[in-house]
PDB file of C-alpha atoms in Angstrom:
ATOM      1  CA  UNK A   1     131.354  78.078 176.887  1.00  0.00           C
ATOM      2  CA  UNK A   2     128.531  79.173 179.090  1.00  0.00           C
ATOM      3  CA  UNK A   3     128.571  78.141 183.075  1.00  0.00           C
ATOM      4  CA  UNK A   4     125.657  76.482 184.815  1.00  0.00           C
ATOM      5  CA  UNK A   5     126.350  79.335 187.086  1.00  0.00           C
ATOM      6  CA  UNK A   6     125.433  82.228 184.288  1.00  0.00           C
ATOM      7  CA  UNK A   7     121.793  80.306 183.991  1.00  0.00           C
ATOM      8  CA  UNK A   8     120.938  79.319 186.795  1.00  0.00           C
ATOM      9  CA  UNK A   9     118.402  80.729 189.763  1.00  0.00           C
ATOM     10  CA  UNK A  10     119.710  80.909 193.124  1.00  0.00           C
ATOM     11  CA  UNK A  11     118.107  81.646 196.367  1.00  0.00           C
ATOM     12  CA  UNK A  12     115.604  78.453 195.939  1.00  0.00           C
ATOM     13  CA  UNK A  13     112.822  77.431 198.163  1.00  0.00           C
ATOM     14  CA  UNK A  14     113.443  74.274 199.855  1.00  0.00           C
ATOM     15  CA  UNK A  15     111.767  71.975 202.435  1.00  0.00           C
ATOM     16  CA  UNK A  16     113.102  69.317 204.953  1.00  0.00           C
ATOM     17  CA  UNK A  17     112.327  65.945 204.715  1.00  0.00           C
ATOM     18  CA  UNK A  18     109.681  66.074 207.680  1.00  0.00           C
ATOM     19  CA  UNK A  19     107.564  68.803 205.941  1.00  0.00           C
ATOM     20  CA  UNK A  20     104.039  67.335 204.892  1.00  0.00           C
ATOM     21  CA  UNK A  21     102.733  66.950 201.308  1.00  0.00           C
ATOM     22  CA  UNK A  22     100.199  70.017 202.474  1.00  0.00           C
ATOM     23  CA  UNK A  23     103.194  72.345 202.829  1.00  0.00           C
ATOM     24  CA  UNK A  24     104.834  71.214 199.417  1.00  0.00           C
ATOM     25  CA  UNK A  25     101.760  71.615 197.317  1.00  0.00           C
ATOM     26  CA  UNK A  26     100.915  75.051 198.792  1.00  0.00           C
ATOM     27  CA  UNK A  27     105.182  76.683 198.364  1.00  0.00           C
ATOM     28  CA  UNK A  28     103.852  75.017 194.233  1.00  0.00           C
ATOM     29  CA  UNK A  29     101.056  76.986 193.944  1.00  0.00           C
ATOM     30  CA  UNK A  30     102.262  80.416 195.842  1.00  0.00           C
ATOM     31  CA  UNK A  31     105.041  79.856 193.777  1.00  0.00           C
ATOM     32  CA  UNK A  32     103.815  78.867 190.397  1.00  0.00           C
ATOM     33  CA  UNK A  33     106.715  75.835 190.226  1.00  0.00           C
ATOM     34  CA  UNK A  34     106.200  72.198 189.842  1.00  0.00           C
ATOM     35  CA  UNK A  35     109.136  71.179 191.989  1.00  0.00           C
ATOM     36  CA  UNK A  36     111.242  71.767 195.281  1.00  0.00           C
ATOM     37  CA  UNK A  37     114.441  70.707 196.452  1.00  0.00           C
ATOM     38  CA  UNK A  38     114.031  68.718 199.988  1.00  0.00           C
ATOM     39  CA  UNK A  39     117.009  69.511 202.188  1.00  0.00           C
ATOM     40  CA  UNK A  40     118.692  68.350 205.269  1.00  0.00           C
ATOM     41  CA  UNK A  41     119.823  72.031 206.228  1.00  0.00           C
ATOM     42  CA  UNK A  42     121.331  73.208 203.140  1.00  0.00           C
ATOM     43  CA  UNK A  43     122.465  69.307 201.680  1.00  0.00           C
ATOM     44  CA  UNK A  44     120.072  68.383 198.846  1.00  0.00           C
ATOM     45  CA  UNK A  45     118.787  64.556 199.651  1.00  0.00           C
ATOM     46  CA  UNK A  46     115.755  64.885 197.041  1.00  0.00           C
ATOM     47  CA  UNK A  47     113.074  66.201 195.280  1.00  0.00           C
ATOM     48  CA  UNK A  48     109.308  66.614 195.199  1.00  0.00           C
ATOM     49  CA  UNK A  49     107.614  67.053 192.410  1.00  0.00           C
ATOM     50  CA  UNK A  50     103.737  68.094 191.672  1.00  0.00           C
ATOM     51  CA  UNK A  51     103.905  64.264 190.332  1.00  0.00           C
ATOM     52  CA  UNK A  52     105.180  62.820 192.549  1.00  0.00           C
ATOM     53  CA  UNK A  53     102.393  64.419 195.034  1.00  0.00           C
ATOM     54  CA  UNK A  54      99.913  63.058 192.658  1.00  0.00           C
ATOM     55  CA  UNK A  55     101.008  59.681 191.908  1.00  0.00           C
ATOM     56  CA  UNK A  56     102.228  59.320 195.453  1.00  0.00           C
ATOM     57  CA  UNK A  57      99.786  60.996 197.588  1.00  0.00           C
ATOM     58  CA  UNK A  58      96.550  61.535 195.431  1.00  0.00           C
ATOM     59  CA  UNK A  59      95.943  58.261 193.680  1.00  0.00           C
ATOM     60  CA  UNK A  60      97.110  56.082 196.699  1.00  0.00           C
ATOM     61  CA  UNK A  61      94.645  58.068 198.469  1.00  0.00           C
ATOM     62  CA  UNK A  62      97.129  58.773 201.795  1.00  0.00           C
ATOM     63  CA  UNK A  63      96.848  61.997 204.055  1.00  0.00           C
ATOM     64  CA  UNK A  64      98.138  65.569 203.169  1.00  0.00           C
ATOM     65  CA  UNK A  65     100.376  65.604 206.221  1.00  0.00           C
ATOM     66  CA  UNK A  66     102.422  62.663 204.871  1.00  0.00           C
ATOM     67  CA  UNK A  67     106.119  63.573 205.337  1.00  0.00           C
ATOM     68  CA  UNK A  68     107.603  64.523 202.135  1.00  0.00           C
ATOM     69  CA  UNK A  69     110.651  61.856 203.393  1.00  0.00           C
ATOM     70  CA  UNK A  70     107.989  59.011 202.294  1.00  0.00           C
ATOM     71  CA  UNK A  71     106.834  60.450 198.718  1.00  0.00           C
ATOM     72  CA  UNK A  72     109.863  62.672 197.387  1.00  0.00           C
ATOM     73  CA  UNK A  73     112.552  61.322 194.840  1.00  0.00           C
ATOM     74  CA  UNK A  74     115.403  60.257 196.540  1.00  0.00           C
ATOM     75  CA  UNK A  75     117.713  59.261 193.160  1.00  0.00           C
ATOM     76  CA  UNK A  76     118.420  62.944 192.296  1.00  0.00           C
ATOM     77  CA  UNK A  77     120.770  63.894 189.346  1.00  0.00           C
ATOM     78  CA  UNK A  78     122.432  67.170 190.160  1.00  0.00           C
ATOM     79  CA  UNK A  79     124.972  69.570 188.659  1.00  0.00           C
ATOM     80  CA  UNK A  80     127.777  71.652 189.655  1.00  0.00           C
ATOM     81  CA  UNK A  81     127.559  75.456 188.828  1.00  0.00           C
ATOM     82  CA  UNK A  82     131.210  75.417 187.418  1.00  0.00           C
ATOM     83  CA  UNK A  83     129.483  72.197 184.757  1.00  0.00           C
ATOM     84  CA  UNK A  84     128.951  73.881 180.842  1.00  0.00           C
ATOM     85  CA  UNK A  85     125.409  74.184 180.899  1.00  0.00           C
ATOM     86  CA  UNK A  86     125.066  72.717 177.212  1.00  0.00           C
ATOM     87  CA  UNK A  87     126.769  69.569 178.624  1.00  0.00           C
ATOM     88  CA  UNK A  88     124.398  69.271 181.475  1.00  0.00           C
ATOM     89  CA  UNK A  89     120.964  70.425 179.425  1.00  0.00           C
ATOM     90  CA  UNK A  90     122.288  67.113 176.978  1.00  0.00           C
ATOM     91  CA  UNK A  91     122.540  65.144 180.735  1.00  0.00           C
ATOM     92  CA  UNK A  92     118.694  66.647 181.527  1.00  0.00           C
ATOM     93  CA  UNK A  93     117.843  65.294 178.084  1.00  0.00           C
ATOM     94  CA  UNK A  94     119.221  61.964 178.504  1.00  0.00           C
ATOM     95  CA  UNK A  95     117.680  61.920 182.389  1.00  0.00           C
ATOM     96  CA  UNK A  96     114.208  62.935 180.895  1.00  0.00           C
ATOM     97  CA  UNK A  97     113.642  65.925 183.542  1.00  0.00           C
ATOM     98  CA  UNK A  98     113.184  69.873 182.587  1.00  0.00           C
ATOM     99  CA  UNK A  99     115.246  70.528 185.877  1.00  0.00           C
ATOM    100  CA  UNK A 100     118.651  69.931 187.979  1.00  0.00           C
ATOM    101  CA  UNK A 101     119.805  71.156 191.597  1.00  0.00           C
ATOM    102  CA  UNK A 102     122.970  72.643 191.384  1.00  0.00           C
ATOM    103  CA  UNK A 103     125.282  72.150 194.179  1.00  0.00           C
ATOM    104  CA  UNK A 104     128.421  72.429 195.725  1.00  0.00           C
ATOM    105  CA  UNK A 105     131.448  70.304 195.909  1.00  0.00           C
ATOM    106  CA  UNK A 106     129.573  69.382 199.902  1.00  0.00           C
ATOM    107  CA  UNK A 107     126.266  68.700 197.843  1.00  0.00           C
ATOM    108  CA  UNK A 108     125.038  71.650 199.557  1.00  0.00           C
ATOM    109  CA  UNK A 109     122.255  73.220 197.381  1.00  0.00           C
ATOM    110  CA  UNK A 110     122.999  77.087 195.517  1.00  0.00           C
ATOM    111  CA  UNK A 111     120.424  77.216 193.218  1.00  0.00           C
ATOM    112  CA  UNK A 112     118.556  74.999 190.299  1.00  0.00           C
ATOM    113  CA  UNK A 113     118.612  74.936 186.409  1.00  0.00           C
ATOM    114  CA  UNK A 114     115.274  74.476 184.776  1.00  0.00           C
ATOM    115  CA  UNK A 115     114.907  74.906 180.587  1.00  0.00           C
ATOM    116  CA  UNK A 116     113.335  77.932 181.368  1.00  0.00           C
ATOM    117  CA  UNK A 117     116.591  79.450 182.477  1.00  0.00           C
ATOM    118  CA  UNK A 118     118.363  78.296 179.798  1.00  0.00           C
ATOM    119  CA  UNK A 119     115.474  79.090 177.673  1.00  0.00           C
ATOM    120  CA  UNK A 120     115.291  83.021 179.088  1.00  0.00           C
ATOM    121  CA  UNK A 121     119.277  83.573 179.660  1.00  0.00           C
ATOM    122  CA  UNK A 122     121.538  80.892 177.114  1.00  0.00           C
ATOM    123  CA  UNK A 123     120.338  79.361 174.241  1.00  0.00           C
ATOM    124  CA  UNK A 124     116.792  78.988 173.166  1.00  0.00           C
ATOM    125  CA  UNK A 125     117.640  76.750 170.156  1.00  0.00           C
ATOM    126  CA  UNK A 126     119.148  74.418 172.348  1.00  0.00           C
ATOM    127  CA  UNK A 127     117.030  74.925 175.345  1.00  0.00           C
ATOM    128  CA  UNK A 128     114.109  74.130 172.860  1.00  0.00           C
ATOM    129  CA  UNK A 129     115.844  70.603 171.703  1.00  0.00           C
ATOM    130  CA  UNK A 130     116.516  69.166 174.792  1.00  0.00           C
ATOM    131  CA  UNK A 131     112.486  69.984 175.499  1.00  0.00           C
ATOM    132  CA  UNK A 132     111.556  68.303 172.368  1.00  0.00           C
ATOM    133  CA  UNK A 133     113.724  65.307 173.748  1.00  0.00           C
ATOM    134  CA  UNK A 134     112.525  65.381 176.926  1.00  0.00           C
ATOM    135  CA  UNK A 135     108.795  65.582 175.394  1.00  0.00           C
ATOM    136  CA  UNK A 136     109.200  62.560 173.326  1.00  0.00           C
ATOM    137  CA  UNK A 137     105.942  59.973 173.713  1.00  0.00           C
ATOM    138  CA  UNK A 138     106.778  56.916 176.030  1.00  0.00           C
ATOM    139  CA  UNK A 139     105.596  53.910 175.479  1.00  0.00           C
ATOM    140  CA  UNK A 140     104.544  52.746 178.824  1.00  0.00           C
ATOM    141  CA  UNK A 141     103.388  49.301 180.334  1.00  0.00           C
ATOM    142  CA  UNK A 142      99.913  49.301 180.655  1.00  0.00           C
ATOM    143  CA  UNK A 143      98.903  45.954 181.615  1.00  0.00           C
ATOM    144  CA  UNK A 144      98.427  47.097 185.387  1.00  0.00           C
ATOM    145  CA  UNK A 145      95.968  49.459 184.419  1.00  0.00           C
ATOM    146  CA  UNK A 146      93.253  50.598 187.004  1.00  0.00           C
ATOM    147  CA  UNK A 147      90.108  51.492 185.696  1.00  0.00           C
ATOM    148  CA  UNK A 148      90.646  54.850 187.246  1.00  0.00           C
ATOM    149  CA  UNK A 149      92.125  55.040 183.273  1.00  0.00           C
ATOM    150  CA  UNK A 150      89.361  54.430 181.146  1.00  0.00           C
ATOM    151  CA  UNK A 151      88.490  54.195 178.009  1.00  0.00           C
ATOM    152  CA  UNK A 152      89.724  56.529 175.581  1.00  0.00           C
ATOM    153  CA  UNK A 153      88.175  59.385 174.140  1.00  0.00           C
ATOM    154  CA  UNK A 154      86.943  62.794 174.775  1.00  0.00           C
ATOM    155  CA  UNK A 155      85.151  62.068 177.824  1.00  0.00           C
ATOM    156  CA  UNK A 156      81.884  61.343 179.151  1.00  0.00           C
ATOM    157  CA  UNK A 157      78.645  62.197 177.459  1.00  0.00           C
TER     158      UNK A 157
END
């Protein structure tokens, strides 16, 4: 059985909650990752994702210094590093994300599991069915719609 702990990357970037959206967006791009863990010291209390900056920031048009307390994702599921990493890619499956902070019994943050890790270091077959899970097609409620969406199609002409 194969530990969370034998996958995962430690020593991961993290912000505090009072950090702006600014600050987030440029540790994504330095970084080439779509998420960071937001920390009060070392104890997780959420996530930012690049969605969540656009859905959040960009398309309700509010400021780039907007504390990442007001935007981030505050219902975080999280592992333990002693958790069997097939168990919890099945758990990132049914959760529908392609990443979990790991943590201590204190919920102090050591590290994160994304499918790449388990992709690169565990087992790719599994690794790649929990993607194709994840990747399914939602069926979302569209009644709301702005027309920021548009018709469909390839575009302008």
């Amino acid at each position: 059985m194969t530990r969370v702990s034998e996958l995962m990357t430690r020593g991961v970037r993290t912000l505090s909650p009072s950090d702006t959206v600014a600050l987030a967006a440029q540790a994504m791009d330095e970084l080439d990752i779509g998420a960071i863990p937001v920390c009060d010291g070392q104890r997780l209390l959420g996530m930012v994702t690049d969605r969540d900056i656009v859905l959040r920031v960009v398309a309700q048009t509010r400021p780039l210094d907007t504390a990442l307390s007001e935007v981030m994702s505050k219902d975080v599921k999280w592992c333990s590093e002693n958790d069997n990493a097939e168990t919890v890619m099945d758990e990132m499956a049914g959760y529908q994300v392609r990443r979990m902070p790991v943590v201590d019994r204190g919920r102090r943050l050591v590290g994160m599991l994304s499918l790449g890790d388990t992709a690169a270091k565990g087992d790719i077959g599994k690794a790649g069915d929990t993607l194709n899970i994840i990747s399914q097609p939602a069926e979302p409620d569209r009644s709301g719609q702005s027309a920021a969406s548009g018709p469909a199609g390839g575009g302008s002409s």
